[in-house]
Coordinates of C-alpha atoms in Angstrom, one line a residue:
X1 CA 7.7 -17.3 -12.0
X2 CA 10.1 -15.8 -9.2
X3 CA 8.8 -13.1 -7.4
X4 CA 10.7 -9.7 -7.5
X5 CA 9.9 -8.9 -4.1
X6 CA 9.6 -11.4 -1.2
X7 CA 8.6 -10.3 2.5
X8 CA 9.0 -12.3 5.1
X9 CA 7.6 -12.7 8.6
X10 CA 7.8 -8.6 9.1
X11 CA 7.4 -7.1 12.2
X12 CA 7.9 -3.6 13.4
X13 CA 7.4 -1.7 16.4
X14 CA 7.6 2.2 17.5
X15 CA 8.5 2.9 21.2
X16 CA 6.4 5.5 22.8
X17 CA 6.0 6.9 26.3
X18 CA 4.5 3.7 28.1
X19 CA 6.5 1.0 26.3
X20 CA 6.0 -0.4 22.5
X21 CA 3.4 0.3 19.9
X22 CA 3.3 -3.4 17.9
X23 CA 2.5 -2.1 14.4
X24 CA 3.3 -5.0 11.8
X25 CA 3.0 -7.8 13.5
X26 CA 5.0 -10.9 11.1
X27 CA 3.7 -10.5 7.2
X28 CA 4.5 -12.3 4.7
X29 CA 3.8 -11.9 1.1
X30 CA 5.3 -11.8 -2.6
X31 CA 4.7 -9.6 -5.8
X32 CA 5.6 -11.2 -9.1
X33 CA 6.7 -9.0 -12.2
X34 CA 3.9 -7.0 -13.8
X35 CA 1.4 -7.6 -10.8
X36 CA -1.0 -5.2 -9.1
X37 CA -0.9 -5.7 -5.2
X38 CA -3.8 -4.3 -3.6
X39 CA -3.2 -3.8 0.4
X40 CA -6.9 -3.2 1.9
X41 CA -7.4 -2.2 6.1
X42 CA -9.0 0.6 8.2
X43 CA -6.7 3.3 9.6
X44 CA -4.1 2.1 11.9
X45 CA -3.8 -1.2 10.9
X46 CA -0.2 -1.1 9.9
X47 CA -0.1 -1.0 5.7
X48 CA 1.5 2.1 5.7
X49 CA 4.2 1.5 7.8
X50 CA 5.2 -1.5 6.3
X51 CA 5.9 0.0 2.9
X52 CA 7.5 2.6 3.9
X53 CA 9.4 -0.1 6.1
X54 CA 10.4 -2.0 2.8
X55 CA 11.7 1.8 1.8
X56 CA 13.9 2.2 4.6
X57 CA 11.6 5.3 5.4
X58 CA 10.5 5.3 9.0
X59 CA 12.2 6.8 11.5
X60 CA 14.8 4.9 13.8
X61 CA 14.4 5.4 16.8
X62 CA 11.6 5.5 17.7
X63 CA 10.4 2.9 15.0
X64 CA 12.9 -0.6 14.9
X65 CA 12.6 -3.5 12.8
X66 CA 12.3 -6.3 15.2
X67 CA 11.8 -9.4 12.4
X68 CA 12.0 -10.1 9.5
X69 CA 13.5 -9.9 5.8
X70 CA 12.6 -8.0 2.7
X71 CA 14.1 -9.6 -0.3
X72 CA 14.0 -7.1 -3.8
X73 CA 15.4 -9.1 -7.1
X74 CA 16.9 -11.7 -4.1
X75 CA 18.6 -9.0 -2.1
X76 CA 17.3 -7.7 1.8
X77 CA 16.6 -4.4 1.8
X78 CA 16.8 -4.4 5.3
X79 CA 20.5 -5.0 5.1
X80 CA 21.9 -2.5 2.6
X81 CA 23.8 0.5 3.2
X82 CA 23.0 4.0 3.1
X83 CA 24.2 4.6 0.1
X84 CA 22.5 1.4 -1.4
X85 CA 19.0 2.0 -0.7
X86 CA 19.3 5.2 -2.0
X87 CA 20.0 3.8 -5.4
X88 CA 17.0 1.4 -5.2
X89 CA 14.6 3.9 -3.5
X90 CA 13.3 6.0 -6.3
X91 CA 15.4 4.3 -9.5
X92 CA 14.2 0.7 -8.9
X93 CA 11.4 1.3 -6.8
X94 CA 9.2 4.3 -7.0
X95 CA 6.5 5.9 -4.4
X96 CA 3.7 7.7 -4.3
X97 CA 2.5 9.5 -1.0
X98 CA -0.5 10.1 0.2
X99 CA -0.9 14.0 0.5
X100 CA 1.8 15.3 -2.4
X101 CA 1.4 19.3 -0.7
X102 CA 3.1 17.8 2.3
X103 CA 5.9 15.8 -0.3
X104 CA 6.7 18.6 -2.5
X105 CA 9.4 21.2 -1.5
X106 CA 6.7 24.6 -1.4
X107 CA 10.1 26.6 -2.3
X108 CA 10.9 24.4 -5.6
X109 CA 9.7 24.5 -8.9
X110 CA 7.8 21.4 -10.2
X111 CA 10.9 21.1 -12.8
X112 CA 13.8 21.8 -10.3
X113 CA 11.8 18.4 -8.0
X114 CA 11.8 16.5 -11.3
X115 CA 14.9 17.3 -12.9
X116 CA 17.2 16.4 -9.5
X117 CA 15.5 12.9 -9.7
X118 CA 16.5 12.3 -13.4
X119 CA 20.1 14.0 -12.5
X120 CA 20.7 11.9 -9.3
X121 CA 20.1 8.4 -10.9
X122 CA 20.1 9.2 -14.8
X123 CA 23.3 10.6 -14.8
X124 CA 21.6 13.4 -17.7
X125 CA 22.7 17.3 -17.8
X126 CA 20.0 19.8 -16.9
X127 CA 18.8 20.2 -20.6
X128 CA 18.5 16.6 -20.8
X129 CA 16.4 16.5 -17.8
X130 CA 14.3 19.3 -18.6
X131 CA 13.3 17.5 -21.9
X132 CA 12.3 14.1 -19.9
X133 CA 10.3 16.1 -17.3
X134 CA 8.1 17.8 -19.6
X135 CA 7.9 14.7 -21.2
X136 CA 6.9 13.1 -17.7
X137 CA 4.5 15.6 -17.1
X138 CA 2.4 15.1 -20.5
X139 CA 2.8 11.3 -20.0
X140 CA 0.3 11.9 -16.9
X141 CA -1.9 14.4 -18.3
X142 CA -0.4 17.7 -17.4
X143 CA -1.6 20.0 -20.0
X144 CA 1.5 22.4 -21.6
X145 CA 3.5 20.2 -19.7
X146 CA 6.9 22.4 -20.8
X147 CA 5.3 25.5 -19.7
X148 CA 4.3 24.1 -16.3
X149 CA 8.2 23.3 -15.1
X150 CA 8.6 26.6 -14.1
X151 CA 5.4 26.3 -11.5
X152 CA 5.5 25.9 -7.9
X153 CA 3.7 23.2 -6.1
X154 CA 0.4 25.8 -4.8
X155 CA -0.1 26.5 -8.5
X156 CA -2.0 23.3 -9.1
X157 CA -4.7 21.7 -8.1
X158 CA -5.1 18.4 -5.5
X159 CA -5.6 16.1 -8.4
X160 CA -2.7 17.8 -10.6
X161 CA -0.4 17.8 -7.5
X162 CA -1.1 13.9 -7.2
X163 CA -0.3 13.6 -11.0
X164 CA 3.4 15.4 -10.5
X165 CA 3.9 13.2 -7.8
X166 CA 3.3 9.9 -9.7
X167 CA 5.5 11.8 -12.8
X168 CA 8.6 11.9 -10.0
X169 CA 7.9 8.2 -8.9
X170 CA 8.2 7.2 -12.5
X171 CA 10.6 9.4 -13.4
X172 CA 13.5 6.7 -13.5
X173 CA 10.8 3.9 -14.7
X174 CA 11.0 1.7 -11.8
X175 CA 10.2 -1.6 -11.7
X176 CA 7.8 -1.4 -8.4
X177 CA 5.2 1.4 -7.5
X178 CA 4.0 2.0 -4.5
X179 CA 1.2 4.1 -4.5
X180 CA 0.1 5.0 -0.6
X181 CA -3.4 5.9 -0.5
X182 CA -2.9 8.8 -3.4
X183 CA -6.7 8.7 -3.9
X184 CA -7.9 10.1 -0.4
X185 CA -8.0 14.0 -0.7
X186 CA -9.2 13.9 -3.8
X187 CA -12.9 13.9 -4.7
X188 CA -14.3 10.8 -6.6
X189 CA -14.0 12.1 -10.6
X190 CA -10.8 12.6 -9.5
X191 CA -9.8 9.2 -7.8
X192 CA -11.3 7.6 -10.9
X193 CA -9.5 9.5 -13.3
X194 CA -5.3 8.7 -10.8
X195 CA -6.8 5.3 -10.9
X196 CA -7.3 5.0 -14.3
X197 CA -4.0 6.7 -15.1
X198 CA -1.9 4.2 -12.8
X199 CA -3.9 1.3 -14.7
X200 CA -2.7 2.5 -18.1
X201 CA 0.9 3.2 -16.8
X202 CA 1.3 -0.1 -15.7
X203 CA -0.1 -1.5 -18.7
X204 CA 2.4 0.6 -20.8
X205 CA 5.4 0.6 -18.5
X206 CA 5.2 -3.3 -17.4
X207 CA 5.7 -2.4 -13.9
X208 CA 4.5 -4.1 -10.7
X209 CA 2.1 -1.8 -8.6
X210 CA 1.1 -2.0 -4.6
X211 CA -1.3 0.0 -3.7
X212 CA -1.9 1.0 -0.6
X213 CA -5.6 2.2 0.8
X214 CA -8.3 1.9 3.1
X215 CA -11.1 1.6 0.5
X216 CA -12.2 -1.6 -1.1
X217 CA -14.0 0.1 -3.9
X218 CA -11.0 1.8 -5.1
X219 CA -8.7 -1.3 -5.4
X220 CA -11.5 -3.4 -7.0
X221 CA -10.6 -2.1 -10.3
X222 CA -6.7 -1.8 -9.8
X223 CA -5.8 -5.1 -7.8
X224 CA -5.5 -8.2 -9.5
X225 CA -4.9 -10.1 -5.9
X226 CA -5.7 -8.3 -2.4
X227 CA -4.0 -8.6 1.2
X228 CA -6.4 -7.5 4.1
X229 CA -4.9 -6.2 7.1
X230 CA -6.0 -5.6 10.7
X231 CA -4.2 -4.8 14.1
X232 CA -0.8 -5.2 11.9
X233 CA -1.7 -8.8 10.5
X234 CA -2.9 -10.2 7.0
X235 CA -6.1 -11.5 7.9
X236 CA -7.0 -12.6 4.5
X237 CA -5.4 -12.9 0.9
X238 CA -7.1 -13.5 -2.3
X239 CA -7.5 -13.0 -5.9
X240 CA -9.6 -9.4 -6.4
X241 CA -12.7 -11.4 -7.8
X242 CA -12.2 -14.1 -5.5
X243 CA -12.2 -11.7 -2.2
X244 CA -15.5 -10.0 -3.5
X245 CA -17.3 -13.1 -4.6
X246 CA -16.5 -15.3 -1.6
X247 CA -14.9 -13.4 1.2
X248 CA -13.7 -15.9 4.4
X249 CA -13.1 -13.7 7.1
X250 CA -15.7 -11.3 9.3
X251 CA -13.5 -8.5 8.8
X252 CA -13.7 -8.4 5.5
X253 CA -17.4 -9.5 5.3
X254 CA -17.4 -6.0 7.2
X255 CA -15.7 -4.0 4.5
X256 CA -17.8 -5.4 1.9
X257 CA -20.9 -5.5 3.1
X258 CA -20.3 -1.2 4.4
X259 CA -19.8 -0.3 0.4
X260 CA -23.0 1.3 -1.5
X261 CA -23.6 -1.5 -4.0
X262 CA -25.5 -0.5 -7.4
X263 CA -26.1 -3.7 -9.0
X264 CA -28.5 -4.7 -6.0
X265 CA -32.4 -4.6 -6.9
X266 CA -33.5 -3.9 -3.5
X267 CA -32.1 -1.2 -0.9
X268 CA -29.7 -2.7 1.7
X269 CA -28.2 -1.2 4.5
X270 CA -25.1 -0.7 5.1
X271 CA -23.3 -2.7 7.6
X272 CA -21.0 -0.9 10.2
X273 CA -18.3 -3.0 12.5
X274 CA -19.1 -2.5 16.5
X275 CA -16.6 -1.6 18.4
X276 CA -12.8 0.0 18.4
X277 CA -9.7 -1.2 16.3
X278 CA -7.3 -2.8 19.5
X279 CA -4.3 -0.6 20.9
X280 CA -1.6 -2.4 19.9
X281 CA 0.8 -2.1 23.2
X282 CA 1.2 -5.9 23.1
X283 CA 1.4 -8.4 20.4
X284 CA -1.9 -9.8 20.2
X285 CA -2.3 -13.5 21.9
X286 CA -5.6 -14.2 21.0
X287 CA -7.6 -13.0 17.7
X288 CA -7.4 -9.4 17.8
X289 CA -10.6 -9.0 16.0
X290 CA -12.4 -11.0 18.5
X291 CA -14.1 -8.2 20.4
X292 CA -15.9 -6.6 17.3
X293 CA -16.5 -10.6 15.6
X294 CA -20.1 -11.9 15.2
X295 CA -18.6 -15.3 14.4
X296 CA -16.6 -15.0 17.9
X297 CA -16.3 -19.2 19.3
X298 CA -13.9 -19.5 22.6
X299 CA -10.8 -20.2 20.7
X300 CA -10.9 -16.6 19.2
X301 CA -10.0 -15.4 22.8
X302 CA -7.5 -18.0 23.6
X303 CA -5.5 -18.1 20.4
X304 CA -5.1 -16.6 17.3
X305 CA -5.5 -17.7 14.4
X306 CA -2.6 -18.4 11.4
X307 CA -3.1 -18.0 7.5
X308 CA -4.6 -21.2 6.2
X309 CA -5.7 -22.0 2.9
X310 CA -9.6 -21.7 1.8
X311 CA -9.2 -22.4 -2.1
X312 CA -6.7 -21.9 -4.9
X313 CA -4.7 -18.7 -3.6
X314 CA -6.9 -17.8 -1.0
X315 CA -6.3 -17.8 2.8
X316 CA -7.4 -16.6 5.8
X317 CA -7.0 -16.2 9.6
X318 CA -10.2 -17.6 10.9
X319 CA -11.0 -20.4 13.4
X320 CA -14.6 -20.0 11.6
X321 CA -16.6 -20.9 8.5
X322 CA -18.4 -17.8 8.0
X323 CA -20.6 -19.9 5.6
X324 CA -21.5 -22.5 7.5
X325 CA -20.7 -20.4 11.2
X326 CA -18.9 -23.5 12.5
X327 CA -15.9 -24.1 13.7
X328 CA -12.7 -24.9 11.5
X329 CA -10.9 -28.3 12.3

């Protein structure tokens, strides 16, 4: 099967005050047709920016692409006009941001956001849009969906705000959704029930999904295969159940083990990683999770570590067995 998006050795940086901040740091990674793409790290690690990176989205200056290709149906994104990206962003790729009061025009109605989408890249009249963005808005659970076109954005709630927001990214049925940590403000019935409608869109739709989020709880039930991300590096990439079952790096060893488990008999305590994510002003030379690592051998601080494969599918950056706590060959 050919992948419909390919990334290649990515790298980005922002330029600050005192020099560079390094923030993607060369990924690499596909998404086939139909897939769900979970991408898992703490704050700061660089998911973010590299999606909206593949959506010509952050600013330059002060952000600039230093490496790297991003191929979409075999063509790099990083190389198209203007004018082209704007015909991919939104029609053939669709996103959903993380807080959708800060992403929806205060001063608009909820129709007048939807119906300019459907206009723009559906070539329909007004009426014609109108009648697709009520439909939209019942197709992710908005109740009187016709009657709620004329609302503005402070009229709903958190969780209906989110659902408005994935109704615009699907507006023009794309065939890749981003989804960038649309869970976070919302409290956990909620999350369940964004999650659950994403699941059945995809389902229903036939669209690839990447979503985008800091907690491994959430993606457990919408990735089918997981990329885990620290100081701007995959550190680890797996199948979901693989990646839960049999995790090979310490960072993610981290993230599992500092999730409340329920099918435990016993009480556990949570685990919490020592320590400080690394400021990123250089590219790393050395392991950049060495400082925080319990497995931490000498060649952590001299070199770091590239992907290699564990088992089918799985890699990970590690000059240790975290089963065995001995060094790799």
């Amino acid at each position: 099967m050919e992948p419909i998006l390919e990334v290649k050795d990515l790298k980005v940086r922002f330029r600050v005050r005192d020099g560079y901040v390094h923030a993607v740091n060369g990924i690499s990674y596909e998404l086939n047709e139909s897939e769900s793409l979970g991408i898992v790290g703490e704050s700061g690690c660089g998911k973010s920016v590299s999606v909206l990176t593949l959506m010509r989205l952050i600013d330059i200056p002060p952000g600039e692409v230093t490496n790297g290709e991003i191929y979409y149906n075999k063509r790099d994104l990083l190389k198209l006009s203007t004018n082209e990206i704007r015909q991919v962003r939104g029609k053939q790729i669709g996103m959903v941001f993380q807080d959708p009061m800060t992403s929806l025009n205060p001063v608009l109605t909820i129709g007048r956001q939807l119906t300019e989408t459907l206009e723009l890249h559906m070539n329909m009249n007004h009426k014609q849009a109108l009648a697709r963005s009520a439909e939209l808005l019942g197709m992710v659970g908005i109740p009187q969906p016709g009657d709620r076109l004329t609302d503005y954005p402070h009229q709903f709630s958190g969780g209906m705000r989110q659902r408005v927001m994935i109704a615009m990214a699907l507006a023009c049925v794309p065939q890749i959704l981003i989804a960038d940590e649309p869970t976070t403000a919302l409290d956990v019935t909620i999350q369940a029930q964004i999650v659950d409608l994403v699941k059945r869109l995809r389902d229903e739709l036939g669209m690839a999904v990447i979503w985008i989020t800091h907690d491994l709880g959430v993606v457990a039930r919408m990735a089918q295969r997981i990329l885990v991300m620290y100081a701007g590096y995959i550190i680890e990439e797996a199948a979901s159940k693989d990646l839960y079952t049999d995790p090979s790096h310490p960072y993610t060893l981290g993230l599992l083990g500092s999730l409340p488990r329920v099918d435990r008999g016993e009480h556990k305590r949570l685990v919490s990683i020592d320590g400080l994510p690394p400021v990123l002003g250089e590219e790393p030379k050395s392991c950049p999770f060495a400082p925080r690592c319990s497995f931490v051998i000498e060649r952590c601080r001299q070199e770091n570590p590239l992907l290699i494969p564990v088992g089918p599918g799985h890699r990970t950056a590690c000059w240790v067995d975290v089963k065995t706590r001995t060094a790799r060959a």
